[in-house]
């Protein structure tokens, strides 16, 4: 399960980085690209582009460590030599934990950039994004509890 999680974490990191890059690329190549580097728009650009791009790079670089924390044990380098027997059977609880963690990380990175961008420009707080950030932290930190809830719902008579 750990190599699968490493693969998914790296794919999520790549997706975040490339989606952010491809979203800003037309603006950078446009005729008024110099306006993006002005004092007013620079904090917004750094928050809305920099946070997801750096988050994607960090996910790519630390995928092994994140998978080790998610599943416990092993060296986390993703080489498959964790000293444990490889189990070909993947439990659905593990998939729920891994999926919840990945969705939480995606939401955290995406909405933190928007939250910081809004605060940098107007000094106000985007409450919708703040709620999503708090919920995503709950998804990241409470994956085991959500797997227990999933198990109870699945096996409920």
PDB file of C-alpha atoms in Angstrom, residues 6-144:
ATOM      1  CA  UNK A   6       3.811   7.346  -2.768  1.00  0.00           C
ATOM      2  CA  UNK A   7       2.691   7.217  -6.384  1.00  0.00           C
ATOM      3  CA  UNK A   8      -0.572   9.009  -5.612  1.00  0.00           C
ATOM      4  CA  UNK A   9       1.131  11.668  -3.487  1.00  0.00           C
ATOM      5  CA  UNK A  10       3.617  12.351  -6.278  1.00  0.00           C
ATOM      6  CA  UNK A  11       0.818  12.510  -8.841  1.00  0.00           C
ATOM      7  CA  UNK A  12      -1.039  14.980  -6.639  1.00  0.00           C
ATOM      8  CA  UNK A  13       2.103  17.102  -6.302  1.00  0.00           C
ATOM      9  CA  UNK A  14       2.669  17.047 -10.048  1.00  0.00           C
ATOM     10  CA  UNK A  15      -0.968  17.926 -10.668  1.00  0.00           C
ATOM     11  CA  UNK A  16      -0.869  20.878  -8.273  1.00  0.00           C
ATOM     12  CA  UNK A  17       2.336  22.211  -9.767  1.00  0.00           C
ATOM     13  CA  UNK A  18       1.338  21.816 -13.421  1.00  0.00           C
ATOM     14  CA  UNK A  19      -2.223  23.064 -12.947  1.00  0.00           C
ATOM     15  CA  UNK A  20      -0.916  26.196 -11.267  1.00  0.00           C
ATOM     16  CA  UNK A  21       1.752  26.719 -13.906  1.00  0.00           C
ATOM     17  CA  UNK A  22      -0.658  26.203 -16.795  1.00  0.00           C
ATOM     18  CA  UNK A  23      -3.228  28.524 -15.212  1.00  0.00           C
ATOM     19  CA  UNK A  24      -0.781  31.434 -14.927  1.00  0.00           C
ATOM     20  CA  UNK A  25       1.147  30.820 -18.155  1.00  0.00           C
ATOM     21  CA  UNK A  26      -1.280  32.715 -20.464  1.00  0.00           C
ATOM     22  CA  UNK A  27      -1.108  35.757 -18.183  1.00  0.00           C
ATOM     23  CA  UNK A  28       2.687  35.640 -18.121  1.00  0.00           C
ATOM     24  CA  UNK A  29       2.893  35.404 -21.907  1.00  0.00           C
ATOM     25  CA  UNK A  30       0.280  38.102 -22.535  1.00  0.00           C
ATOM     26  CA  UNK A  31       0.958  41.641 -23.618  1.00  0.00           C
ATOM     27  CA  UNK A  32       0.259  43.099 -20.169  1.00  0.00           C
ATOM     28  CA  UNK A  33       2.479  40.678 -18.204  1.00  0.00           C
ATOM     29  CA  UNK A  34       4.407  43.566 -16.660  1.00  0.00           C
ATOM     30  CA  UNK A  35       1.324  44.495 -14.617  1.00  0.00           C
ATOM     31  CA  UNK A  36       1.604  41.189 -12.714  1.00  0.00           C
ATOM     32  CA  UNK A  37       4.920  42.280 -11.238  1.00  0.00           C
ATOM     33  CA  UNK A  38       3.527  45.553  -9.901  1.00  0.00           C
ATOM     34  CA  UNK A  39       3.419  46.175  -6.182  1.00  0.00           C
ATOM     35  CA  UNK A  40      -0.335  45.672  -5.929  1.00  0.00           C
ATOM     36  CA  UNK A  41      -0.590  42.343  -7.720  1.00  0.00           C
ATOM     37  CA  UNK A  42       2.677  40.755  -6.629  1.00  0.00           C
ATOM     38  CA  UNK A  43       1.398  39.515  -3.220  1.00  0.00           C
ATOM     39  CA  UNK A  44      -1.661  38.035  -4.920  1.00  0.00           C
ATOM     40  CA  UNK A  45       0.494  36.343  -7.530  1.00  0.00           C
ATOM     41  CA  UNK A  46       2.840  34.941  -4.911  1.00  0.00           C
ATOM     42  CA  UNK A  47      -0.020  33.666  -2.767  1.00  0.00           C
ATOM     43  CA  UNK A  48      -2.232  32.185  -5.451  1.00  0.00           C
ATOM     44  CA  UNK A  49       0.567  30.779  -7.595  1.00  0.00           C
ATOM     45  CA  UNK A  50       3.455  30.333  -5.193  1.00  0.00           C
ATOM     46  CA  UNK A  51       1.660  28.394  -2.463  1.00  0.00           C
ATOM     47  CA  UNK A  52       0.212  25.665  -4.738  1.00  0.00           C
ATOM     48  CA  UNK A  53       3.422  25.414  -6.782  1.00  0.00           C
ATOM     49  CA  UNK A  54       5.643  25.082  -3.707  1.00  0.00           C
ATOM     50  CA  UNK A  55       3.110  22.716  -2.151  1.00  0.00           C
ATOM     51  CA  UNK A  56       3.235  20.527  -5.242  1.00  0.00           C
ATOM     52  CA  UNK A  57       7.025  20.464  -5.210  1.00  0.00           C
ATOM     53  CA  UNK A  58       7.083  19.586  -1.506  1.00  0.00           C
ATOM     54  CA  UNK A  59       4.585  16.775  -2.056  1.00  0.00           C
ATOM     55  CA  UNK A  60       6.780  15.392  -4.822  1.00  0.00           C
ATOM     56  CA  UNK A  61       9.954  15.575  -2.748  1.00  0.00           C
ATOM     57  CA  UNK A  62       8.551  14.218   0.509  1.00  0.00           C
ATOM     58  CA  UNK A  63       6.127  11.600  -0.836  1.00  0.00           C
ATOM     59  CA  UNK A  64       8.018   8.736   0.818  1.00  0.00           C
ATOM     60  CA  UNK A  65       8.018  10.353   4.230  1.00  0.00           C
ATOM     61  CA  UNK A  66       4.344  11.259   3.978  1.00  0.00           C
ATOM     62  CA  UNK A  67       3.434   7.694   2.990  1.00  0.00           C
ATOM     63  CA  UNK A  68       5.441   6.351   5.927  1.00  0.00           C
ATOM     64  CA  UNK A  69       3.564   8.632   8.305  1.00  0.00           C
ATOM     65  CA  UNK A  70       0.280   7.660   6.705  1.00  0.00           C
ATOM     66  CA  UNK A  71       0.840   3.904   6.880  1.00  0.00           C
ATOM     67  CA  UNK A  72       3.441   3.657   9.645  1.00  0.00           C
ATOM     68  CA  UNK A  73       6.761   1.822   9.639  1.00  0.00           C
ATOM     69  CA  UNK A  74       9.279   1.406   6.840  1.00  0.00           C
ATOM     70  CA  UNK A  75      12.020   3.696   5.715  1.00  0.00           C
ATOM     71  CA  UNK A  76       9.744   5.733   3.458  1.00  0.00           C
ATOM     72  CA  UNK A  77      12.095   6.074   0.537  1.00  0.00           C
ATOM     73  CA  UNK A  78       9.727   4.241  -1.777  1.00  0.00           C
ATOM     74  CA  UNK A  79      12.186   1.602  -2.921  1.00  0.00           C
ATOM     75  CA  UNK A  80      10.074  -1.250  -1.571  1.00  0.00           C
ATOM     76  CA  UNK A  81      12.826  -2.482   0.762  1.00  0.00           C
ATOM     77  CA  UNK A  82      11.011  -1.675   3.962  1.00  0.00           C
ATOM     78  CA  UNK A  83      11.981  -4.946   5.589  1.00  0.00           C
ATOM     79  CA  UNK A  84       8.365  -6.066   5.690  1.00  0.00           C
ATOM     80  CA  UNK A  85       6.531  -8.638   3.636  1.00  0.00           C
ATOM     81  CA  UNK A  86       4.729  -7.063   0.701  1.00  0.00           C
ATOM     82  CA  UNK A  87       0.995  -7.632   0.964  1.00  0.00           C
ATOM     83  CA  UNK A  88      -0.770  -7.895  -2.382  1.00  0.00           C
ATOM     84  CA  UNK A  89      -4.178  -7.426  -0.757  1.00  0.00           C
ATOM     85  CA  UNK A  90      -5.091  -3.787  -0.237  1.00  0.00           C
ATOM     86  CA  UNK A  91      -7.744  -3.206   2.376  1.00  0.00           C
ATOM     87  CA  UNK A  92     -10.456  -0.684   1.677  1.00  0.00           C
ATOM     88  CA  UNK A  93      -9.720   1.058   4.987  1.00  0.00           C
ATOM     89  CA  UNK A  94      -6.219   1.835   3.718  1.00  0.00           C
ATOM     90  CA  UNK A  95      -7.646   3.281   0.514  1.00  0.00           C
ATOM     91  CA  UNK A  96     -10.071   5.433   2.501  1.00  0.00           C
ATOM     92  CA  UNK A  97      -7.223   6.734   4.685  1.00  0.00           C
ATOM     93  CA  UNK A  98      -4.961   7.405   1.698  1.00  0.00           C
ATOM     94  CA  UNK A  99      -7.726   9.048  -0.330  1.00  0.00           C
ATOM     95  CA  UNK A 100      -8.900  11.206   2.559  1.00  0.00           C
ATOM     96  CA  UNK A 101      -5.335  12.321   3.210  1.00  0.00           C
ATOM     97  CA  UNK A 102      -4.726  13.206  -0.444  1.00  0.00           C
ATOM     98  CA  UNK A 103      -7.992  15.089  -0.831  1.00  0.00           C
ATOM     99  CA  UNK A 104      -7.251  16.971   2.400  1.00  0.00           C
ATOM    100  CA  UNK A 105      -3.766  17.939   1.196  1.00  0.00           C
ATOM    101  CA  UNK A 106      -5.129  19.112  -2.146  1.00  0.00           C
ATOM    102  CA  UNK A 107      -7.818  21.245  -0.511  1.00  0.00           C
ATOM    103  CA  UNK A 108      -5.347  22.649   2.021  1.00  0.00           C
ATOM    104  CA  UNK A 109      -2.827  23.730  -0.603  1.00  0.00           C
ATOM    105  CA  UNK A 110      -5.437  25.166  -2.977  1.00  0.00           C
ATOM    106  CA  UNK A 111      -7.440  27.141  -0.427  1.00  0.00           C
ATOM    107  CA  UNK A 112      -4.477  28.334   1.633  1.00  0.00           C
ATOM    108  CA  UNK A 113      -3.237  30.162  -1.456  1.00  0.00           C
ATOM    109  CA  UNK A 114      -6.620  31.778  -1.968  1.00  0.00           C
ATOM    110  CA  UNK A 115      -6.938  32.639   1.721  1.00  0.00           C
ATOM    111  CA  UNK A 116      -3.503  34.259   1.852  1.00  0.00           C
ATOM    112  CA  UNK A 117      -4.128  36.085  -1.440  1.00  0.00           C
ATOM    113  CA  UNK A 118      -7.381  37.578  -0.177  1.00  0.00           C
ATOM    114  CA  UNK A 119      -5.775  38.650   3.088  1.00  0.00           C
ATOM    115  CA  UNK A 120      -2.780  40.177   1.270  1.00  0.00           C
ATOM    116  CA  UNK A 121      -4.899  42.259  -1.076  1.00  0.00           C
ATOM    117  CA  UNK A 122      -7.831  43.465   0.999  1.00  0.00           C
ATOM    118  CA  UNK A 123      -6.943  42.560   4.561  1.00  0.00           C
ATOM    119  CA  UNK A 124     -10.190  40.613   4.788  1.00  0.00           C
ATOM    120  CA  UNK A 125     -10.703  36.958   5.498  1.00  0.00           C
ATOM    121  CA  UNK A 126     -12.351  34.668   2.967  1.00  0.00           C
ATOM    122  CA  UNK A 127     -14.495  32.677   5.377  1.00  0.00           C
ATOM    123  CA  UNK A 128     -15.442  30.033   2.829  1.00  0.00           C
ATOM    124  CA  UNK A 129     -11.785  29.254   2.203  1.00  0.00           C
ATOM    125  CA  UNK A 130     -11.073  29.325   5.937  1.00  0.00           C
ATOM    126  CA  UNK A 131     -13.756  26.678   6.511  1.00  0.00           C
ATOM    127  CA  UNK A 132     -12.265  24.525   3.744  1.00  0.00           C
ATOM    128  CA  UNK A 133      -8.763  24.883   5.254  1.00  0.00           C
ATOM    129  CA  UNK A 134     -10.027  23.778   8.677  1.00  0.00           C
ATOM    130  CA  UNK A 135     -11.956  20.870   7.136  1.00  0.00           C
ATOM    131  CA  UNK A 136      -8.918  19.815   5.109  1.00  0.00           C
ATOM    132  CA  UNK A 137      -6.778  19.811   8.248  1.00  0.00           C
ATOM    133  CA  UNK A 138      -9.377  17.540   9.802  1.00  0.00           C
ATOM    134  CA  UNK A 139      -9.143  15.247   6.775  1.00  0.00           C
ATOM    135  CA  UNK A 140      -5.356  15.147   6.956  1.00  0.00           C
ATOM    136  CA  UNK A 141      -5.077  14.594  10.692  1.00  0.00           C
ATOM    137  CA  UNK A 142      -8.207  12.496  11.187  1.00  0.00           C
ATOM    138  CA  UNK A 143      -7.820   9.885   8.451  1.00  0.00           C
ATOM    139  CA  UNK A 144      -7.906   6.972  10.884  1.00  0.00           C
TER     140      UNK A 144
END
